[in-house]
Coordinates of C-alpha atoms and ligand atoms in Angstrom, one line a residue:
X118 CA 21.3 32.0 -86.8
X119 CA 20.1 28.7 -86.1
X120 CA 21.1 26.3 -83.3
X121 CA 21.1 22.9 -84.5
X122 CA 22.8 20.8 -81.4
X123 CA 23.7 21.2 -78.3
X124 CA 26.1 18.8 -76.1
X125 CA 28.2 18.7 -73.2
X126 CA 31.7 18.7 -74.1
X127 CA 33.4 15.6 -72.5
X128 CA 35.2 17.3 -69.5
X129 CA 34.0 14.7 -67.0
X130 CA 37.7 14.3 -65.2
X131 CA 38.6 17.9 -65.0
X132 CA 37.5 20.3 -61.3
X133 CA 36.9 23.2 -63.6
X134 CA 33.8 24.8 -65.0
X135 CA 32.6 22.1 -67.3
X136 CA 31.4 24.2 -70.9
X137 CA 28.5 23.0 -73.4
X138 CA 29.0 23.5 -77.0
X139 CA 26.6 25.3 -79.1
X140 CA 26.6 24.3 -82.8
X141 CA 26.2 27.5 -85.0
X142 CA 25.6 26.7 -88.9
X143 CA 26.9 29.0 -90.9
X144 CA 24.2 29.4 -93.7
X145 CA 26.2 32.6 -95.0
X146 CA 29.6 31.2 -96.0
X147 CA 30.3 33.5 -99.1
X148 CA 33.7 32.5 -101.0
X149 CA 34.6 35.8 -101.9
X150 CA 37.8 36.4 -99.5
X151 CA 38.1 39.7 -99.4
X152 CA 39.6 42.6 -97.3
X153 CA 42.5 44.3 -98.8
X154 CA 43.8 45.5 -101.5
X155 CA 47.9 45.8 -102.8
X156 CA 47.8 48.9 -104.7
X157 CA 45.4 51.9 -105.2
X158 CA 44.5 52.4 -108.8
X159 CA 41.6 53.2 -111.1
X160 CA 41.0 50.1 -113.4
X161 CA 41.9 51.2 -116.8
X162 CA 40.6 49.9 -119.7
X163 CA 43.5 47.7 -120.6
X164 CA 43.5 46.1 -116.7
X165 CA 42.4 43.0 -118.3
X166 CA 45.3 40.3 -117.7
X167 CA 45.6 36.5 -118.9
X168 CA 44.6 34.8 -115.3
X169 CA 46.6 32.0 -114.7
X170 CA 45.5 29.9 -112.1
X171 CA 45.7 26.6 -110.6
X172 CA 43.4 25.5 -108.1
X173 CA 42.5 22.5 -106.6
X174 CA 39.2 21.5 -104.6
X175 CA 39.5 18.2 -103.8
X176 CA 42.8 16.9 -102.1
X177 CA 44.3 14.3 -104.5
X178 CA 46.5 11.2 -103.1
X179 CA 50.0 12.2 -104.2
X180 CA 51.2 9.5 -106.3
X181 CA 54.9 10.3 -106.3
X182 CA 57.0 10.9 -103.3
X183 CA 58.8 14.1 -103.0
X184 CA 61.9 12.6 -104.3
X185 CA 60.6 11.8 -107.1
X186 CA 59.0 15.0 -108.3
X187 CA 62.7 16.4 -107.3
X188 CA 64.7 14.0 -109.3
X189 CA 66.4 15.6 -111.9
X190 CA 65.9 19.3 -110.8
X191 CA 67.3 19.1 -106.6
X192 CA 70.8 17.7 -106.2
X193 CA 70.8 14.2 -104.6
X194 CA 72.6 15.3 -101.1
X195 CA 69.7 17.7 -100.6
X196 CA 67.2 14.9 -101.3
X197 CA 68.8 12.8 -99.2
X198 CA 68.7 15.4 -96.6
X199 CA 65.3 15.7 -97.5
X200 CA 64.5 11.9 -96.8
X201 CA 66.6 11.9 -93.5
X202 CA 64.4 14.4 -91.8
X203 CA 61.5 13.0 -92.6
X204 CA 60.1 14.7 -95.6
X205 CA 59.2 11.9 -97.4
X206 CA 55.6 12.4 -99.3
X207 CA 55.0 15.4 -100.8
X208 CA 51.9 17.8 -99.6
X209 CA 49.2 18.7 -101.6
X210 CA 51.1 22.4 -102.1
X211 CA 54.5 20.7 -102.9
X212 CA 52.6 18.3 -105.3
X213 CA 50.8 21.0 -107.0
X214 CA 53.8 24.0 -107.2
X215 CA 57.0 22.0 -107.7
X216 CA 56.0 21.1 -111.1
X217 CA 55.3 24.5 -112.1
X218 CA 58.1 26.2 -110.3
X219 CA 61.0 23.4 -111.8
X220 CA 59.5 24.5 -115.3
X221 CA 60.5 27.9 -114.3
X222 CA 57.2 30.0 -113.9
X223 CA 56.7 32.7 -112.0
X224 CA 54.6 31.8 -108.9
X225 CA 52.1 33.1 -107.0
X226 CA 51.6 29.9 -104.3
X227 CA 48.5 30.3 -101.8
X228 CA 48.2 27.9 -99.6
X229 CA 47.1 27.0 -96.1
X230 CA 49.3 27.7 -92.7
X231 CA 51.3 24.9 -91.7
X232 CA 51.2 23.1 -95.4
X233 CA 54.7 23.3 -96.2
X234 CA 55.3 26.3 -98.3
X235 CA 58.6 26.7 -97.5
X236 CA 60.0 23.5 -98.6
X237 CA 58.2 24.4 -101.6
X238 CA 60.6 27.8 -102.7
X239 CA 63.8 25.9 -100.4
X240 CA 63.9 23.2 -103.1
X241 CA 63.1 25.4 -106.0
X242 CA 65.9 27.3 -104.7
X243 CA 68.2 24.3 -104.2
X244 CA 67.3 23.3 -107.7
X245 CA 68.8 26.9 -109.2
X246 CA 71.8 27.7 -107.4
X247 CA 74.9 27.2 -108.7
X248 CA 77.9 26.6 -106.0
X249 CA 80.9 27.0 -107.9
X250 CA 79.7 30.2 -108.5
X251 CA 81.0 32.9 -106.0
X252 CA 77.8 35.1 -106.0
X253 CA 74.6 35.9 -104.1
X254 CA 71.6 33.6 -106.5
X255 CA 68.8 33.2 -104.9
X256 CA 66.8 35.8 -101.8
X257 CA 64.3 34.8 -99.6
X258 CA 62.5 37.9 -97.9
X259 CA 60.3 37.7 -94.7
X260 CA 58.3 40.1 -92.7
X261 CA 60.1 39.8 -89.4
X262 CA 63.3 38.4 -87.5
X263 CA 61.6 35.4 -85.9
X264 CA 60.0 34.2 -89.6
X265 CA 63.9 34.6 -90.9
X266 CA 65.3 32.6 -88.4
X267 CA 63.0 29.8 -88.7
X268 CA 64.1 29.8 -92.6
X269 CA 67.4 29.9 -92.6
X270 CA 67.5 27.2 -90.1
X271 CA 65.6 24.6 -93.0
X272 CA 67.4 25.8 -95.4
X273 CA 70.8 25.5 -93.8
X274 CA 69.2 21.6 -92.7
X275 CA 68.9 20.8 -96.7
X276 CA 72.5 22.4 -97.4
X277 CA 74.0 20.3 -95.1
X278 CA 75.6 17.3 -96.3
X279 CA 74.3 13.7 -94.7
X280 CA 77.0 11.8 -93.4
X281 CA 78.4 8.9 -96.4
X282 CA 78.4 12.8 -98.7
X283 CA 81.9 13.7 -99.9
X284 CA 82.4 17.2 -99.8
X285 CA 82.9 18.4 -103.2
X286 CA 83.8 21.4 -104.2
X287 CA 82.3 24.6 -102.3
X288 CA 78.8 24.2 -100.0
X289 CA 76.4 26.5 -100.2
X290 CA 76.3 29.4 -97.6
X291 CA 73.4 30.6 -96.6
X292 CA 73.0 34.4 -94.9
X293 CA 70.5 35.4 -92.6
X294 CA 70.3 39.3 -92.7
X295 CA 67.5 39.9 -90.5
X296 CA 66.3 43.3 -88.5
X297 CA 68.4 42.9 -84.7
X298 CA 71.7 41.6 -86.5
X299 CA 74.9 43.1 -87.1
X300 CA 75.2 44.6 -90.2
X301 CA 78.6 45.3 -89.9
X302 CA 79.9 41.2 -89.8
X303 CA 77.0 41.0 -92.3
X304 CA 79.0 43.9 -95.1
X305 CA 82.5 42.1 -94.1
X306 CA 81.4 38.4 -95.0
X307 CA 79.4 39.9 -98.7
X308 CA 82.7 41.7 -99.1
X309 CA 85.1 38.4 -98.7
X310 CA 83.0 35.7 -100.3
X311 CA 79.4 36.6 -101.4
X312 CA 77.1 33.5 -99.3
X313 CA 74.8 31.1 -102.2
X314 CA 71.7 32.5 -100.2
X315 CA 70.7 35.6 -98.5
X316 CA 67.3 35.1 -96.3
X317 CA 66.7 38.7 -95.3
X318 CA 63.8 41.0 -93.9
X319 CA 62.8 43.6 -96.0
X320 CA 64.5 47.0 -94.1
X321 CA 68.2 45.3 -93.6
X322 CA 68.0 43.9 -96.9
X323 CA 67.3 47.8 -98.2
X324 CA 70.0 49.0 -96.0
X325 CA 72.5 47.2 -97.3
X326 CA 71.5 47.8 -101.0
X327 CA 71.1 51.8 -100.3
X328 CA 74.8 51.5 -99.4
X329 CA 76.0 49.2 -102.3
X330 CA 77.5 46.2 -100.1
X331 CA 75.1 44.3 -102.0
X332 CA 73.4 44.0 -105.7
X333 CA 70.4 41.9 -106.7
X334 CA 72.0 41.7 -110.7
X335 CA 73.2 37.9 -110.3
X336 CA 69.6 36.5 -108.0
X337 CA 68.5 34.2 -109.8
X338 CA 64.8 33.5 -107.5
X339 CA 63.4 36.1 -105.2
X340 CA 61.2 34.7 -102.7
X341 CA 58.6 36.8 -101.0
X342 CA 57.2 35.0 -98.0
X343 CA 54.1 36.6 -96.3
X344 CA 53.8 38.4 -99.4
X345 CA 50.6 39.9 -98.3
X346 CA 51.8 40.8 -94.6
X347 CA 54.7 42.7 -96.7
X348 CA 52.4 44.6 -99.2
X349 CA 50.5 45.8 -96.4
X350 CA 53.0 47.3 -94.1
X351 CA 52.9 51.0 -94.5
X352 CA 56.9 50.4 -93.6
X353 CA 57.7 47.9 -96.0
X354 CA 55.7 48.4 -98.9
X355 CA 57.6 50.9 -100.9
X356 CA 61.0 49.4 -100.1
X357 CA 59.7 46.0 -101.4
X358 CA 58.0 47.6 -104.5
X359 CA 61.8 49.1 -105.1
X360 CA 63.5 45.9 -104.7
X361 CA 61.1 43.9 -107.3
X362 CA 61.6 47.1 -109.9
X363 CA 64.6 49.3 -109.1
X364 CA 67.1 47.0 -108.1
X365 CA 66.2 44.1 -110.2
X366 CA 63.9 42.8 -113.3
X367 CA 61.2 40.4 -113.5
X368 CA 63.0 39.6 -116.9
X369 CA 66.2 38.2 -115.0
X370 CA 65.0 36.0 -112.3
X371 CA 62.0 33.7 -111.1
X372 CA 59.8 35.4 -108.6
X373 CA 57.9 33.4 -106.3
X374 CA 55.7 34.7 -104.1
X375 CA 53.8 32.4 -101.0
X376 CA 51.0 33.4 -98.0
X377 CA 47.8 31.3 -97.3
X378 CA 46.0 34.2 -97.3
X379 CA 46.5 36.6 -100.6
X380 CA 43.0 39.0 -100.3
X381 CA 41.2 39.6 -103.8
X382 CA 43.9 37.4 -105.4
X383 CA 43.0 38.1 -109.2
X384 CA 43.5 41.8 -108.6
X385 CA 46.4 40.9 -106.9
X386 CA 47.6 38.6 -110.1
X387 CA 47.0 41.4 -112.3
X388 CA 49.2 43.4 -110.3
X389 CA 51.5 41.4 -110.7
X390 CA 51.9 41.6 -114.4
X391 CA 50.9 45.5 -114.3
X392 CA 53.4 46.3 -112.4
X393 CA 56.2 43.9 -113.3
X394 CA 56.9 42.2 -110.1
X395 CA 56.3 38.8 -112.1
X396 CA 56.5 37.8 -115.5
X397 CA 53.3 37.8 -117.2
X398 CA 53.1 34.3 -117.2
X399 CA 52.5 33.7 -113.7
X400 CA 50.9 30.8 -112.3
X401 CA 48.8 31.3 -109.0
X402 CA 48.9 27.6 -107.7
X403 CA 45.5 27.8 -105.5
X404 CA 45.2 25.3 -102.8
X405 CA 42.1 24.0 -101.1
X406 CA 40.4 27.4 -102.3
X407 CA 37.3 26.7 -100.3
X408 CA 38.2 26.1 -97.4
X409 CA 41.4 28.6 -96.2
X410 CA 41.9 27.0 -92.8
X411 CA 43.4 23.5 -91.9
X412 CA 39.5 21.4 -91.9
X413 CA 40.8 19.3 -88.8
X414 CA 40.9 23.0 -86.7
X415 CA 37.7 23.1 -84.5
X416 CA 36.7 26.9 -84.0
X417 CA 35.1 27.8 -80.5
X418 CA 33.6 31.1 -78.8
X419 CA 33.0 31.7 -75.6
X420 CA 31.3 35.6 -75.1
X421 CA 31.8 37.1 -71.4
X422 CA 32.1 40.4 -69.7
X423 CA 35.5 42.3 -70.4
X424 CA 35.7 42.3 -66.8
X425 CA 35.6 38.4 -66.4
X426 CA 38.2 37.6 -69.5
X427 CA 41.1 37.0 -67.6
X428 CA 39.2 34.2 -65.1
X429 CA 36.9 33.0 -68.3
X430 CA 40.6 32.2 -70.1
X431 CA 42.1 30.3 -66.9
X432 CA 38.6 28.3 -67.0
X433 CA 39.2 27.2 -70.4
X434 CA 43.0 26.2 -70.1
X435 CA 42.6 24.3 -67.1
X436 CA 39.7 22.8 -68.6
X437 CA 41.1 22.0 -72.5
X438 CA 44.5 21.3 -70.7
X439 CA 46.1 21.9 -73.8
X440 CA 49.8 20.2 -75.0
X441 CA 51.2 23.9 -75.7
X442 CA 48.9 26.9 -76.6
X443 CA 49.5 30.7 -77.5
X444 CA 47.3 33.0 -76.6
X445 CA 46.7 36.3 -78.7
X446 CA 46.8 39.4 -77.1
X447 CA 45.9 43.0 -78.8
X448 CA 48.8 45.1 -79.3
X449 CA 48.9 47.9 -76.6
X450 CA 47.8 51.7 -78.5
X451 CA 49.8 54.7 -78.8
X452 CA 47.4 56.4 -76.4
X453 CA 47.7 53.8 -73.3
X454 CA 51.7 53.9 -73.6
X455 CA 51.3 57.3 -73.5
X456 CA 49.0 57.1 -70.3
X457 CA 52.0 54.6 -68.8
X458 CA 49.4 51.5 -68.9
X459 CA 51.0 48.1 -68.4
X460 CA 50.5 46.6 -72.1
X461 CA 47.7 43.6 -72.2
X462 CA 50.2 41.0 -72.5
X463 CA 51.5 41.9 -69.7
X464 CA 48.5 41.8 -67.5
X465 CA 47.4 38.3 -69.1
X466 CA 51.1 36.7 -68.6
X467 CA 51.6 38.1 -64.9
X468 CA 47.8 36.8 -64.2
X469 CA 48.6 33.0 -65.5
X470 CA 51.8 33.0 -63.5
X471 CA 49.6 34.3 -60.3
X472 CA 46.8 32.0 -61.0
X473 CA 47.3 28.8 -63.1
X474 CA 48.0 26.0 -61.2
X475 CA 49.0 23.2 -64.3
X476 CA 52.5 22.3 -65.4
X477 CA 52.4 24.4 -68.5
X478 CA 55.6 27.1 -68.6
X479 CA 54.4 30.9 -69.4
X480 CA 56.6 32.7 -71.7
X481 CA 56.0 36.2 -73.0
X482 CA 56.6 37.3 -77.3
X483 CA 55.5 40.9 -78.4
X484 CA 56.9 43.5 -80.6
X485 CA 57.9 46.1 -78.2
X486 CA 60.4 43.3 -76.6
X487 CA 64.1 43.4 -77.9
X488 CA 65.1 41.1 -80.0
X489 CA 67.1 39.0 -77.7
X490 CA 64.3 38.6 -75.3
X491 CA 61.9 37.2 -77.9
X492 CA 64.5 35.1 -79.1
X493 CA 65.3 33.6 -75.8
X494 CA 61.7 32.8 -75.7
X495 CA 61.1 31.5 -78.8
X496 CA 64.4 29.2 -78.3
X497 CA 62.5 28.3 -74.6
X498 CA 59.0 27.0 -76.8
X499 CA 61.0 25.4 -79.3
X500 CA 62.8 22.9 -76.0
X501 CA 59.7 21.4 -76.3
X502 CA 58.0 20.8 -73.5
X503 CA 54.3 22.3 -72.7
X504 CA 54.1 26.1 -72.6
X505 CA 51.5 28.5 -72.5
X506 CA 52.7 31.3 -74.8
X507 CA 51.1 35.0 -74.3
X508 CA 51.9 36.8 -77.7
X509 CA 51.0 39.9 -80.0
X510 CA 50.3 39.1 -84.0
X511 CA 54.2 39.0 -84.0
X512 CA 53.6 35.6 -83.8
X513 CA 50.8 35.4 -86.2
X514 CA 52.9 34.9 -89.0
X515 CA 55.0 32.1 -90.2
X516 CA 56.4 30.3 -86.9
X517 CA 56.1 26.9 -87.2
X518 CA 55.8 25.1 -83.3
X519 CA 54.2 21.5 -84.2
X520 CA 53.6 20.4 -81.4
X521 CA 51.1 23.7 -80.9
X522 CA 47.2 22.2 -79.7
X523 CA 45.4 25.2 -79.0
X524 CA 45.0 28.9 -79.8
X525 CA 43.1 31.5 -77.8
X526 CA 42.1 34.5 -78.9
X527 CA 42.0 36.8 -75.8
X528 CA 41.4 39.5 -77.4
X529 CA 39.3 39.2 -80.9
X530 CA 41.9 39.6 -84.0
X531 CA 42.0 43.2 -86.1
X532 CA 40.7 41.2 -89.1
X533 CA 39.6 38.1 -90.6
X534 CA 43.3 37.5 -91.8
X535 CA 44.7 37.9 -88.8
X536 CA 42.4 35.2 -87.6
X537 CA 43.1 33.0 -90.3
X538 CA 47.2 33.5 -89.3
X539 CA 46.6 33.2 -85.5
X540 CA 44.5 29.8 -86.0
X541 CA 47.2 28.5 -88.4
X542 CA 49.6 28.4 -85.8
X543 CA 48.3 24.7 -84.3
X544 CA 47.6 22.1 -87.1
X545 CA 51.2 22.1 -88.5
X546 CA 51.7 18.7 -89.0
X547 CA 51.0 17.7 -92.7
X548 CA 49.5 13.7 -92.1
X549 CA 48.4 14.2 -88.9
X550 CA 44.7 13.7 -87.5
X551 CA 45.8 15.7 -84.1
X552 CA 42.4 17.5 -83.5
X553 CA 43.2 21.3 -82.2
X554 CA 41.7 23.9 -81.6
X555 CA 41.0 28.0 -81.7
X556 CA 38.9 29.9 -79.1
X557 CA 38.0 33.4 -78.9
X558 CA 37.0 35.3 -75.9
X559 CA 34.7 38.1 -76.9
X560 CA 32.3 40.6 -75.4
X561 CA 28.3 40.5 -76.8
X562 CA 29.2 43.7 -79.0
X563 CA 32.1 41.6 -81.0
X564 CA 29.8 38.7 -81.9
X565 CA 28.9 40.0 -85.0
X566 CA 32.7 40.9 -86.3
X567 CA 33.2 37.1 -85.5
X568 CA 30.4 36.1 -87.4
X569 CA 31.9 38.1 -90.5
X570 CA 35.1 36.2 -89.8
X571 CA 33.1 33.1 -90.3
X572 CA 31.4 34.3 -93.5
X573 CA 34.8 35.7 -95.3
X574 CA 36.2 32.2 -94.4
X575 CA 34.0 29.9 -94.7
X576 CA 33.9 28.6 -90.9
X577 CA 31.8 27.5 -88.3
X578 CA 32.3 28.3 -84.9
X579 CA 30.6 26.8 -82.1
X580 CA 29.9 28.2 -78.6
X581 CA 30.7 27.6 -75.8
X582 CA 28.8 28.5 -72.6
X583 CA 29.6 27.9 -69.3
Ligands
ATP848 N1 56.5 16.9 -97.2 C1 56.4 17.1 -95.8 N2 56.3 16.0 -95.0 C2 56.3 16.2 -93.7 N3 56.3 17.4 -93.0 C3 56.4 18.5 -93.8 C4 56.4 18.4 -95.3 N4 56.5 19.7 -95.8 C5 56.5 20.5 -94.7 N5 56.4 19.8 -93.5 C6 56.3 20.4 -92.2 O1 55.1 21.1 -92.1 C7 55.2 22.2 -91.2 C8 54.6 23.4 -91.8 O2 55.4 23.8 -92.9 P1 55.7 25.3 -93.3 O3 56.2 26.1 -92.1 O4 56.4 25.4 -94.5 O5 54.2 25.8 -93.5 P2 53.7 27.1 -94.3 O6 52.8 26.6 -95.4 O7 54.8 28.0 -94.7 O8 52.7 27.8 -93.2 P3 52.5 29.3 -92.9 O9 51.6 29.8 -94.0 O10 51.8 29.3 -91.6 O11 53.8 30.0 -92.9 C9 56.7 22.3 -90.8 O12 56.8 21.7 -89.5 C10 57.4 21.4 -91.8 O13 58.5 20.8 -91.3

């Protein structure tokens, strides 16, 4: 490993441990992202599929506005809706997919966190659905509650009509059936007037299907967001497998499927064809596939004894004094439940409130929570305001906070995706130059995983010492 520079990091008017930066160069980037894999099967001979992939490795200026690629496919109220928010030029994914998904391709779109994938399917979807039609047309399906309600709240933004709008015929209703809700309001409202678009996770979507309240014949696009996440949770995967064969064909609707992280993609793309999730025309739209992470995200280390974590992650808060950060904690195991241990997030959240002294609110977000709690705090972060959020991978995935400037890793993520997820969490604001930043506390022993990170991803990270 060679050390090329080292400097002080410009921490003049702050009382706290000033760091220095070491510069690490990464000599052994590799651009083979690689960790997991969708299904388990020998390669047959006949395994060979038509790869059909878009991939971009510069960032080109978009020369039309959103508006304009929309025109003609997106009805004008929703464009206007568009506009009024403040979605006016299109990002590089938008510029790149919309073309493809307006043509009516199957899609595979991969890329980056925080580069407005979402819009991308919302107004594919808004160009396909049909209002005068009483029936369920287009599902969006997400890996967990929080992702859902963050999507249903866009989409129900773009549905609304701007003020000046006449209010035509029927609107479109959108449906949020997500894991914590009431399934019984949820069966009563399918029963008396099917809503235009269902935004679902993947187990109350199933539920409701298993008990016929619900068919997929009349979707016309199936979304899978965090398509990845899904495929690899051992409680998810078969049910989503079902719903892309059993209860509805590849030959009836347009499949779209989005992540910024889709591990050993071709094999994933053949898949897709083998198995008949997509058509066998699919387009993987590949964004930036050389460098995975936003480039404006500066990665940092900082190794210390397990013993002086906690102290060595109030040194660097008060010294970054970030706008907002989250800080990742390691899900608690089986075994220290069992041994009635307080979990980790718990020990790191009760610290901060003991021992930070700044203005930042501490808020609390992990799985074994119920779902009202983690809503109330996610509906806390989102007041705005600076906030110090202590959080499991549940908030890995997905949620968008803007305004989000630094991420700490206090403990070192599972795997390189789940670092790629945590970082994406700050630099989620398409044209803007706001530097942020990730850190990650580790122990001497975890340099090396680190250092693979850095290699499957293509990263630098520089240390800091104290
Ligand atoms: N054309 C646009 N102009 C301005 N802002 C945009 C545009 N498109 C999306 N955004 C904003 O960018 C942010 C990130 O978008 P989004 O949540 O869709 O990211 P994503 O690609 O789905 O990320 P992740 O992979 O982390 O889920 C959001 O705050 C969204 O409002």
């Amino acid at each position: 490993m060679d050390t090329h520079a080292v400097f002080s990091l410009s921490l003049s008017n702050l009382p706290f441990p000033k760091f220095r930066v070491i510069r690490h160069h990464n000599k052994h980037a590799s651009s083979s992202y690689s960790s997991s894999s969708y299904i388990h099967h020998s390669r047959s001979k006949h395994s060979v599929v038509n790869l059909n992939r878009v991939s971009s490795f510069t960032t080109p200026k978009a020369l039309l506005s959103l508006k304009e690629i929309c025109e003609g496919h997106v009805p004008n109220h929703v464009l206007r809706r568009m506009e009024d928010v403040g979605y006016v030029m299109p990002t590089d994914v938008q510029t790149q997919a919309l073309p493809s998904l307006f043509s009516g391709r199957d899609c595979i779109i991969h890329a980056q966190t925080g580069s407005g994938k979402t819009l991308t399917y919302l107004l594919l979807i808004f160009s396909i659905i049909n209002t005068t039609k009483s029936s369920v047309q287009a599902l969006v399906l997400v890996p967990t509650r929080e992702l859902g309600i963050q999507v249903t709240k866009v989409a129900r933004m773009l549905a609304s009509k701007p003020s000046g709008v006449e209010e035509d015929q029927k609107s479109c209703t959108i449906m949020a059936l997500l894991d914590g809700g009431t399934l019984k309001r949820h069966k009563s409202w399918l029963k008396a007037e099917p809503p235009t678009i269902v935004i679902a996770t993947v187990a109350s979507l199933s539920q409701m299907l298993e008990r016929q309240f619900f068919m997929l014949q009349s979707v016309r696009v199936l979304v899978v967001d965090e398509v990845d996440f899904i495929f690899n949770s051992s409680k998810q995967t078969s049910s989503l497998r079902k719903l892309l064969n059993s209860y509805s064909s590849c030959n009836n609707r347009q499949t779209v499927f989005a992540s910024a992280s889709i591990p050993q993609h071709r094999r994933f793309v053949h898949d897709c064809v083998q198995q008949k999730w997509t058509k066998s025309d699919v387009v993987h739209i590949h964004v930036s596939p050389v460098e995975p992470m936003p480039s404006r995200l500066c990665h940092r280390f900082i190794i210390c004894d397990t013993k002086r974590k906690l102290e060595t992650l109030l040194s660097l808060i008060q010294s970054d004094a970030p706008e907002s950060g989250i800080i990742f904690v390691g899900e608690q195991s089986e075994k220290s439940k069992k041994a009635g241990n307080s979990p980790s997030t718990s020990l790191v959240s009760d610290f901060l409130k003991a021992s930070y002294q700044g203005s930042l609110d501490i808020f609390l977000l992990e799985d074994d929570m119920n779902f009202n709690s983690r809503a109330a705090s996610l509906l806390e972060v989102r007041k705005g305001g600076g906030y110090l959020l202590v959080a499991t991978d549940i908030a890995a995935r997905g949620v968008d906070l803007p305004e989000m400037s630094h991420i700490y890793n206090f403990d070192l993520p599972r795997t390189a995706t789940d670092y790629l997820h945590r970082a994406g969490r700050t630099c989620r604001k398409p044209f803007s130059d706001m530097k942020c930043s990730v850190t990650t506390i580790i122990v001497p022993e975890e340099r090396f995983v680190l250092q693979k990170y850095e290699n499957e991803l293509m990263f630098n990270c520089e240390e800091l010492i104290p």
